[in-house]
GROMACS .gro file of C-alpha atoms in nm:
model
  399
    1MET     CA    1   4.924  -3.596 -16.296
    2GLY     CA    2   4.724  -3.854 -16.115
    3GLU     CA    3   4.492  -4.103 -16.305
    4TRP     CA    4   4.179  -3.922 -16.207
    5LYS     CA    5   4.306  -3.609 -16.339
    6MET     CA    6   4.380  -3.767 -16.673
    7GLU     CA    7   4.055  -3.909 -16.720
    8GLU     CA    8   3.825  -3.579 -16.649
    9MET     CA    9   4.093  -3.346 -16.887
   10PRO     CA   10   3.973  -3.233 -17.257
   11LEU     CA   11   4.117  -3.402 -17.526
   12PRO     CA   12   4.327  -3.060 -17.621
   13ALA     CA   13   4.455  -3.043 -17.241
   14LEU     CA   14   4.558  -3.439 -17.238
   15PHE     CA   15   4.740  -3.359 -17.563
   16ASP     CA   16   4.921  -3.082 -17.465
   17GLN     CA   17   5.030  -3.282 -17.139
   18ALA     CA   18   5.155  -3.579 -17.373
   19ARG     CA   19   5.317  -3.343 -17.597
   20LYS     CA   20   5.540  -3.173 -17.322
   21ILE     CA   21   5.623  -3.529 -17.180
   22HIS     CA   22   5.747  -3.616 -17.554
   23SER     CA   23   5.936  -3.282 -17.604
   24MET     CA   24   6.117  -3.363 -17.247
   25ALA     CA   25   6.187  -3.703 -17.366
   26SER     CA   26   6.343  -3.619 -17.696
   27GLU     CA   27   6.558  -3.327 -17.558
   28SER     CA   28   6.674  -3.560 -17.264
   29SER     CA   29   6.623  -3.882 -17.068
   30ILE     CA   30   6.307  -3.908 -16.836
   31ASN     CA   31   6.235  -4.148 -16.579
   32GLN     CA   32   6.009  -4.459 -16.698
   33GLU     CA   33   5.701  -4.374 -16.469
   34THR     CA   34   5.674  -4.026 -16.651
   35LEU     CA   35   5.737  -4.191 -16.976
   36ARG     CA   36   5.439  -4.463 -16.874
   37LYS     CA   37   5.237  -4.163 -16.803
   38GLY     CA   38   5.311  -3.974 -17.107
   39ILE     CA   39   5.205  -4.347 -17.314
   40GLU     CA   40   4.922  -4.359 -17.121
   41ALA     CA   41   4.772  -4.031 -17.206
   42LEU     CA   42   4.869  -4.066 -17.565
   43ARG     CA   43   4.665  -4.408 -17.535
   44ARG     CA   44   4.374  -4.174 -17.434
   45CYS     CA   45   4.414  -3.934 -17.696
   46ASP     CA   46   4.437  -4.196 -17.972
   47GLY     CA   47   4.101  -4.366 -17.823
   48MET     CA   48   3.900  -4.011 -17.789
   49VAL     CA   49   4.043  -3.923 -18.167
   50SER     CA   50   3.883  -4.267 -18.314
   51LYS     CA   51   3.564  -4.192 -18.121
   52LEU     CA   52   3.507  -3.867 -18.267
   53GLY     CA   53   3.649  -3.982 -18.594
   54LEU     CA   54   3.867  -3.697 -18.684
   55PHE     CA   55   4.034  -3.824 -18.981
   56SER     CA   56   3.878  -4.010 -19.268
   57SER     CA   57   4.023  -4.221 -19.554
   58ASN     CA   58   3.830  -4.007 -19.798
   59GLU     CA   59   3.938  -3.666 -19.699
   60THR     CA   60   4.239  -3.478 -19.796
   61LYS     CA   61   4.434  -3.245 -19.592
   62ASP     CA   62   4.250  -2.956 -19.718
   63ASP     CA   63   3.935  -3.108 -19.527
   64VAL     CA   64   4.082  -3.159 -19.229
   65SER     CA   65   4.056  -2.853 -18.996
   66THR     CA   66   4.344  -2.620 -18.841
   67ALA     CA   67   4.266  -2.763 -18.483
   68ASP     CA   68   4.247  -3.131 -18.551
   69LEU     CA   69   4.569  -3.134 -18.743
   70LYS     CA   70   4.780  -3.175 -18.457
   71TYR     CA   71   4.589  -3.468 -18.340
   72LEU     CA   72   4.778  -3.676 -18.642
   73LEU     CA   73   5.062  -3.672 -18.436
   74VAL     CA   74   4.941  -3.854 -18.141
   75PRO     CA   75   5.041  -4.243 -18.307
   76PHE     CA   76   5.372  -4.077 -18.402
   77TYR     CA   77   5.406  -3.968 -18.052
   78LEU     CA   78   5.320  -4.298 -17.937
   79GLY     CA   79   5.557  -4.465 -18.126
   80GLU     CA   80   5.889  -4.281 -18.043
   81LEU     CA   81   5.806  -4.275 -17.664
   82THR     CA   82   5.725  -4.647 -17.697
   83GLU     CA   83   6.055  -4.740 -17.832
   84LYS     CA   84   6.252  -4.558 -17.508
   85VAL     CA   85   6.028  -4.809 -17.269
   86ALA     CA   86   6.291  -4.986 -17.087
   87GLN     CA   87   6.148  -5.393 -17.092
   88ASP     CA   88   6.324  -5.737 -17.086
   89ASP     CA   89   6.131  -5.871 -17.407
   90ARG     CA   90   6.277  -5.590 -17.652
   91ILE     CA   91   6.145  -5.732 -17.955
   92GLN     CA   92   5.825  -5.685 -17.818
   93VAL     CA   93   5.838  -5.310 -17.761
   94ILE     CA   94   5.992  -5.263 -18.107
   95LYS     CA   95   5.720  -5.427 -18.281
   96ILE     CA   96   5.479  -5.216 -18.086
   97SER     CA   97   5.659  -4.889 -18.208
   98GLN     CA   98   5.661  -5.008 -18.562
   99ASP     CA   99   5.295  -5.068 -18.564
  100GLN     CA  100   5.209  -4.708 -18.405
  101LEU     CA  101   5.488  -4.551 -18.679
  102LYS     CA  102   5.292  -4.764 -18.943
  103GLU     CA  103   4.989  -4.628 -18.855
  104PHE     CA  104   5.082  -4.256 -18.854
  105ILE     CA  105   5.249  -4.286 -19.194
  106SER     CA  106   4.923  -4.482 -19.332
  107ILE     CA  107   4.688  -4.212 -19.210
  108CYS     CA  108   4.935  -3.921 -19.360
  109GLU     CA  109   4.931  -4.120 -19.667
  110ALA     CA  110   4.552  -4.157 -19.707
  111LEU     CA  111   4.550  -3.726 -19.629
  112GLU     CA  112   4.830  -3.697 -19.890
  113LEU     CA  113   5.092  -3.597 -19.691
  114VAL     CA  114   5.325  -3.824 -19.784
  115PRO     CA  115   5.600  -3.682 -20.059
  116ASP     CA  116   5.623  -3.883 -20.390
  117ASP     CA  117   5.983  -4.006 -20.356
  118GLU     CA  118   5.886  -4.179 -20.037
  119LEU     CA  119   5.587  -4.345 -20.178
  120GLU     CA  120   5.806  -4.431 -20.507
  121THR     CA  121   6.118  -4.564 -20.277
  122SER     CA  122   5.914  -4.747 -20.069
  123GLY     CA  123   5.731  -4.990 -20.334
  124GLN     CA  124   6.080  -5.033 -20.469
  125GLU     CA  125   6.197  -5.209 -20.140
  126GLY     CA  126   6.207  -5.563 -20.282
  127ALA     CA  127   6.517  -5.422 -20.592
  128ASN     CA  128   6.734  -5.319 -20.257
  129ASN     CA  129   6.909  -5.077 -20.460
  130PHE     CA  130   7.173  -4.938 -20.256
  131ALA     CA  131   7.144  -4.607 -20.473
  132ALA     CA  132   6.812  -4.568 -20.457
  133ARG     CA  133   6.799  -4.603 -20.066
  134ARG     CA  134   7.107  -4.343 -20.064
  135ALA     CA  135   6.939  -4.101 -20.218
  136LYS     CA  136   6.630  -4.133 -20.039
  137LYS     CA  137   6.810  -4.094 -19.731
  138ILE     CA  138   6.965  -3.748 -19.864
  139ALA     CA  139   6.645  -3.640 -20.020
  140ARG     CA  140   6.471  -3.708 -19.668
  141PHE     CA  141   6.743  -3.531 -19.476
  142ASN     CA  142   6.714  -3.219 -19.681
  143ARG     CA  143   6.340  -3.181 -19.632
  144GLN     CA  144   6.431  -3.247 -19.289
  145ARG     CA  145   6.661  -2.966 -19.269
  146ALA     CA  146   6.423  -2.732 -19.480
  147ALA     CA  147   6.131  -2.812 -19.206
  148GLU     CA  148   6.355  -2.741 -18.915
  149ALA     CA  149   6.463  -2.435 -19.083
  150LYS     CA  150   6.133  -2.307 -19.148
  151LEU     CA  151   5.992  -2.385 -18.796
  152GLN     CA  152   6.227  -2.190 -18.634
  153GLU     CA  153   6.140  -1.892 -18.892
  154ILE     CA  154   5.776  -1.923 -18.792
  155LYS     CA  155   5.863  -1.931 -18.409
  156GLU     CA  156   6.067  -1.638 -18.466
  157ARG     CA  157   5.799  -1.460 -18.655
  158LYS     CA  158   5.533  -1.500 -18.438
  159GLU     CA  159   5.779  -1.391 -18.111
  160ARG     CA  160   5.834  -1.092 -18.310
  161ARG     CA  161   5.457  -1.026 -18.365
  162GLY     CA  162   5.386  -1.115 -18.066
  163ARG     CA  163   5.628  -0.851 -17.914
  164SER     CA  164   5.484  -0.559 -18.161
  165LEU     CA  165   5.127  -0.676 -18.046
  166ARG     CA  166   5.166  -0.622 -17.708
  167ALA     CA  167   5.326  -0.265 -17.755
  168ALA     CA  168   5.044  -0.143 -18.006
  169ALA     CA  169   4.839  -0.289 -17.740
  170LEU     CA  170   4.977  -0.029 -17.464
  171SER     CA  171   4.978   0.253 -17.720
  172THR     CA  172   4.636   0.233 -17.936
  173PRO     CA  173   4.283   0.086 -17.845
  174PHE     CA  174   4.136  -0.195 -18.095
  175GLU     CA  175   4.148  -0.136 -18.484
  176ALA     CA  176   3.969  -0.312 -18.762
  177GLY     CA  177   4.323  -0.414 -18.925
  178GLU     CA  178   4.331  -0.702 -18.600
  179GLU     CA  179   4.080  -0.888 -18.813
  180ASP     CA  180   4.360  -0.949 -19.087
  181ALA     CA  181   4.601  -1.056 -18.831
  182HIS     CA  182   4.416  -1.284 -18.667
  183ASP     CA  183   4.376  -1.432 -19.058
  184ASP     CA  184   4.725  -1.463 -19.079
  185ASN     CA  185   4.775  -1.639 -18.766
  186GLY     CA  186   4.553  -1.897 -18.811
  187GLU     CA  187   4.695  -1.917 -19.167
  188GLU     CA  188   5.087  -1.958 -19.045
  189GLU     CA  189   4.936  -2.196 -18.732
  190ARG     CA  190   4.816  -2.431 -18.991
  191GLN     CA  191   5.140  -2.411 -19.204
  192ALA     CA  192   5.324  -2.462 -18.888
  193TRP     CA  193   5.146  -2.773 -18.832
  194LEU     CA  194   5.200  -2.928 -19.164
  195ILE     CA  195   5.545  -2.846 -19.183
  196THR     CA  196   5.578  -3.016 -18.815
  197ILE     CA  197   5.423  -3.355 -18.945
  198SER     CA  198   5.647  -3.331 -19.262
  199LEU     CA  199   5.905  -3.322 -19.040
  200ALA     CA  200   5.760  -3.620 -18.805
  201LEU     CA  201   5.717  -3.821 -19.132
  202CYS     CA  202   6.109  -3.777 -19.189
  203LYS     CA  203   6.189  -3.901 -18.808
  204ALA     CA  204   5.916  -4.212 -18.850
  205PHE     CA  205   6.080  -4.339 -19.139
  206ASP     CA  206   6.431  -4.293 -19.004
  207LEU     CA  207   6.325  -4.486 -18.659
  208LEU     CA  208   6.110  -4.699 -18.883
  209ASP     CA  209   6.474  -4.813 -19.073
  210MET     CA  210   6.644  -4.855 -18.746
  211LEU     CA  211   6.405  -5.029 -18.560
  212LYS     CA  212   6.393  -5.312 -18.848
  213LYS     CA  213   6.804  -5.328 -18.833
  214GLU     CA  214   6.778  -5.372 -18.463
  215GLU     CA  215   6.483  -5.634 -18.447
  216GLU     CA  216   6.677  -5.830 -18.704
  217MET     CA  217   6.980  -5.780 -18.466
  218LEU     CA  218   6.813  -5.915 -18.192
  219LEU     CA  219   6.645  -6.211 -18.356
  220ALA     CA  220   6.981  -6.329 -18.488
  221VAL     CA  221   7.122  -6.280 -18.151
  222LYS     CA  222   6.778  -6.475 -17.986
  223GLU     CA  223   6.863  -6.747 -18.216
  224LYS     CA  224   7.196  -6.832 -18.165
  225GLN     CA  225   7.112  -6.800 -17.802
  226SER     CA  226   6.860  -7.084 -17.815
  227LYS     CA  227   7.134  -7.271 -18.036
  228GLU     CA  228   7.376  -7.244 -17.758
  229GLY     CA  229   7.157  -7.316 -17.476
  230GLU     CA  230   7.035  -7.650 -17.677
  231LYS     CA  231   7.402  -7.716 -17.684
  232GLU     CA  232   7.474  -7.662 -17.329
  233PHE     CA  233   7.179  -7.868 -17.228
  234ILE     CA  234   7.280  -8.176 -17.429
  235ARG     CA  235   7.630  -8.108 -17.317
  236GLU     CA  236   7.498  -8.097 -16.948
  237ILE     CA  237   7.310  -8.458 -17.030
  238LEU     CA  238   7.646  -8.598 -17.173
  239ASP     CA  239   7.863  -8.463 -16.836
  240GLU     CA  240   7.596  -8.621 -16.619
  241ARG     CA  241   7.597  -8.967 -16.772
  242THR     CA  242   8.021  -8.964 -16.815
  243LYS     CA  243   7.993  -8.869 -16.455
  244ARG     CA  244   7.757  -9.180 -16.364
  245ALA     CA  245   7.961  -9.405 -16.565
  246GLU     CA  246   8.305  -9.301 -16.406
  247THR     CA  247   8.153  -9.337 -16.075
  248TRP     CA  248   8.005  -9.674 -16.150
  249HIS     CA  249   8.313  -9.788 -16.289
  250ARG     CA  250   8.517  -9.630 -15.992
  251ASN     CA  251   8.283  -9.854 -15.721
  252ALA     CA  252   8.343 -10.145 -15.936
  253ALA     CA  253   8.703 -10.091 -15.946
  254SER     CA  254   8.725 -10.076 -15.589
  255GLN     CA  255   8.438 -10.355 -15.486
  256ALA     CA  256   8.648 -10.627 -15.721
  257PRO     CA  257   8.878 -10.888 -15.559
  258PHE     CA  258   9.269 -10.775 -15.686
  259LEU     CA  259   9.288 -11.188 -15.840
  260LYS     CA  260   9.495 -11.296 -16.152
  261PRO     CA  261   9.188 -11.325 -16.472
  262ALA     CA  262   9.077 -11.634 -16.537
  263ASP     CA  263   9.115 -11.816 -16.853
  264PRO     CA  264   8.860 -11.769 -17.117
  265ILE     CA  265   8.604 -11.995 -17.149
  266THR     CA  266   8.584 -12.177 -17.463
  267CYS     CA  267   8.327 -12.471 -17.400
  268ALA     CA  268   7.999 -12.369 -17.440
  269THR     CA  269   7.847 -12.645 -17.187
  270PHE     CA  270   8.156 -12.565 -16.915
  271ALA     CA  271   8.018 -12.196 -16.984
  272GLN     CA  272   7.662 -12.296 -16.910
  273ASP     CA  273   7.768 -12.473 -16.613
  274VAL     CA  274   7.928 -12.164 -16.461
  275ILE     CA  275   7.598 -11.949 -16.524
  276GLU     CA  276   7.393 -12.205 -16.381
  277GLY     CA  277   7.665 -12.210 -16.057
  278ARG     CA  278   7.750 -12.606 -16.100
  279ALA     CA  279   8.100 -12.470 -16.169
  280ASN     CA  280   8.348 -12.164 -16.099
  281THR     CA  281   8.552 -11.983 -16.347
  282SER     CA  282   8.885 -12.110 -16.160
  283GLN     CA  283   8.805 -12.495 -16.218
  284ALA     CA  284   9.004 -12.624 -16.487
  285HIS     CA  285   8.810 -12.818 -16.806
  286GLU     CA  286   8.950 -13.030 -17.074
  287HIS     CA  287   8.664 -12.997 -17.330
  288LYS     CA  288   8.558 -13.372 -17.225
  289HIS     CA  289   8.195 -13.453 -17.129
  290PRO     CA  290   8.007 -13.760 -17.000
  291PRO     CA  291   7.718 -13.906 -17.250
  292LEU     CA  292   7.401 -13.791 -17.140
  293ILE     CA  293   7.203 -14.007 -16.931
  294PHE     CA  294   6.816 -13.991 -17.011
  295GLY     CA  295   6.569 -14.137 -16.734
  296PRO     CA  296   6.368 -14.060 -16.391
  297ALA     CA  297   6.715 -13.973 -16.204
  298SER     CA  298   6.843 -13.722 -16.483
  299LEU     CA  299   6.483 -13.539 -16.444
  300VAL     CA  300   6.439 -13.439 -16.078
  301GLY     CA  301   6.852 -13.406 -16.063
  302GLY     CA  302   6.937 -13.645 -15.877
  303ARG     CA  303   7.251 -13.902 -15.804
  304LEU     CA  304   7.259 -14.244 -15.915
  305THR     CA  305   7.357 -14.425 -15.644
  306SER     CA  306   7.265 -14.804 -15.725
  307GLU     CA  307   7.327 -15.059 -16.012
  308ARG     CA  308   6.945 -15.060 -16.029
  309GLU     CA  309   6.919 -14.687 -16.068
  310ARG     CA  310   7.192 -14.646 -16.357
  311MET     CA  311   7.015 -14.941 -16.531
  312ALA     CA  312   6.671 -14.760 -16.492
  313ALA     CA  313   6.792 -14.449 -16.616
  314GLN     CA  314   6.937 -14.590 -16.921
  315VAL     CA  315   6.629 -14.729 -17.036
  316PHE     CA  316   6.463 -14.456 -17.217
  317GLN     CA  317   6.763 -14.349 -17.481
  318PRO     CA  318   6.725 -14.184 -17.777
  319GLY     CA  319   6.718 -14.370 -18.105
  320HIS     CA  320   7.013 -14.184 -18.280
  321ARG     CA  321   7.389 -14.241 -18.226
  322LEU     CA  322   7.474 -13.979 -17.994
  323PRO     CA  323   7.773 -13.776 -18.043
  324THR     CA  324   8.119 -13.847 -17.929
  325MET     CA  325   8.227 -13.521 -17.898
  326SER     CA  326   8.096 -13.160 -17.834
  327ILE     CA  327   8.103 -12.862 -18.113
  328GLU     CA  328   8.396 -12.684 -17.955
  329GLU     CA  329   8.613 -13.049 -17.952
  330ALA     CA  330   8.514 -13.069 -18.329
  331GLY     CA  331   8.623 -12.736 -18.422
  332LEU     CA  332   8.948 -12.756 -18.237
  333ARG     CA  333   9.023 -13.071 -18.361
  334GLU     CA  334   8.928 -12.920 -18.727
  335MET     CA  335   9.224 -12.632 -18.639
  336GLU     CA  336   9.486 -12.878 -18.561
  337MET     CA  337   9.394 -13.069 -18.897
  338MET     CA  338   9.384 -12.729 -19.093
  339LYS     CA  339   9.747 -12.587 -18.889
  340LYS     CA  340   9.896 -12.903 -19.006
  341TRP     CA  341   9.784 -12.930 -19.372
  342LYS     CA  342   9.878 -12.558 -19.357
  343GLU     CA  343  10.197 -12.676 -19.213
  344ARG     CA  344  10.259 -12.931 -19.488
  345ASN     CA  345  10.156 -12.717 -19.788
  346ALA     CA  346  10.431 -12.440 -19.677
  347LYS     CA  347  10.712 -12.716 -19.653
  348LEU     CA  348  10.589 -12.818 -20.003
  349MET     CA  349  10.619 -12.457 -20.114
  350GLN     CA  350  10.990 -12.445 -19.982
  351GLU     CA  351  11.099 -12.764 -20.127
  352ALA     CA  352  10.946 -12.610 -20.512
  353ASN     CA  353  11.158 -12.324 -20.433
  354SER     CA  354  11.439 -12.457 -20.331
  355SER     CA  355  11.790 -12.513 -20.592
  356TRP     CA  356  11.807 -12.900 -20.543
  357PHE     CA  357  11.428 -12.933 -20.670
  358ARG     CA  358  11.485 -12.720 -20.951
  359ASP     CA  359  11.841 -12.873 -21.077
  360ARG     CA  360  11.699 -13.232 -21.026
  361THR     CA  361  11.386 -13.137 -21.250
  362ARG     CA  362  11.622 -12.953 -21.508
  363SER     CA  363  11.825 -13.270 -21.556
  364ALA     CA  364  11.550 -13.495 -21.569
  365THR     CA  365  11.358 -13.284 -21.833
  366GLU     CA  366  11.699 -13.303 -22.038
  367GLU     CA  367  11.721 -13.700 -22.005
  368ASP     CA  368  11.383 -13.713 -22.135
  369GLU     CA  369  11.520 -13.484 -22.434
  370ASP     CA  370  11.795 -13.704 -22.505
  371ALA     CA  371  11.569 -14.060 -22.511
  372ALA     CA  372  11.361 -13.845 -22.778
  373VAL     CA  373  11.669 -13.757 -23.003
  374GLU     CA  374  11.811 -14.125 -22.958
  375LYS     CA  375  11.462 -14.284 -23.041
  376ALA     CA  376  11.426 -14.043 -23.405
  377ARG     CA  377  11.775 -14.118 -23.497
  378ALA     CA  378  11.717 -14.492 -23.477
  379TRP     CA  379  11.388 -14.474 -23.657
  380ASP     CA  380  11.548 -14.272 -23.945
  381ASP     CA  381  11.860 -14.519 -23.959
  382TRP     CA  382  11.585 -14.832 -23.980
  383LYS     CA  383  11.396 -14.627 -24.237
  384ASP     CA  384  11.703 -14.579 -24.458
  385ASP     CA  385  11.789 -14.973 -24.427
  386HIS     CA  386  11.406 -15.091 -24.467
  387PRO     CA  387  11.301 -14.863 -24.788
  388ARG     CA  388  10.911 -14.864 -24.838
  389GLY     CA  389  10.767 -15.213 -24.999
  390ALA     CA  390  11.116 -15.404 -24.935
  391GLY     CA  391  11.003 -15.681 -24.787
  392ASN     CA  392  10.708 -15.741 -25.035
  393LYS     CA  393  10.868 -15.863 -25.363
  394LYS     CA  394  10.747 -16.216 -25.383
  395LEU     CA  395  10.406 -16.073 -25.390
  396THR     CA  396  10.433 -15.862 -25.720
  397PRO     CA  397  10.358 -16.058 -26.053
  398CYS     CA  398  10.708 -15.960 -26.189
  399GLY     CA  399  10.925 -16.012 -25.893
   0.00000   0.00000   0.00000
């Protein structure tokens, strides 16, 4: 079916073609080209239905003619065929299919074709009641089985009526009773389309639930892949940095001379000399620095070759006393003093904890205690020999 033929086809013929493709897709798998032709035909049908204004939100199912009832199925067929499209972005396909199915359900709801229990349970989605969802699925399954059985019954009845009419047409001419038969056929056709729409509603609700779960699963997988992609990107950066660092160290190790490492530099002045190129790290240094000489020769960095230049260089001398040692030397001397002090304290503590020191201290304490006792005894004896007031008898009037 070419595109130019599709543009020239009227709405009933275009809908029949799209319905055939939908039946083929439902019964077995079809190629993507035929599937896309069916979707395009259904989109054209949807555009024609919108232009003609066949359905209105102010109408009910009784206000819609029997010939227009079948066009209610256009968004349902479109949603089912769109769901079967093979595309890299599966989430986009699911969203488009969901929009078509929701549009079909909203039109049926406006025409009072959606069962009351579906409306009640859809309003209670927030409760997330497992028992309610299970009861809803069971009721939907029962409605679907009843609709399929009734459609099969109508189909068999129509086939029997067709065979009887063909047999009657061969035997008898046209009679007045055939008008009633045509009326019965119209009522039966309306009933068949209403049952087909009810069956499509059951399938639409089930497909919506399935697409919702698939969308949640795909979004979770996409989020996980994005996180893993970020981790992989960071890991690649770290690996690249590690490789560059290893390469740099490997090259440095291969270029470095295999010599004995120099002693650490502890003098700031000598370190400055090494940095400025006046000395090498292998040279010995004893932290001895000559006094600084100020003057013209030192400013230009020349050498003092004569006594006259030496005397001229000593003209501009600082007004304060120059240090006799560097900070490093003072620190080393102070460390030596602290080391000797600690050694002396350790020696004193060792002597204090020795048995000789304890015995000597104990004997000195006992001697002091004996001397105090002897002194107290002598004082008591003296007081016994010289009672109070014994030397003042001549001063008393009765003496």
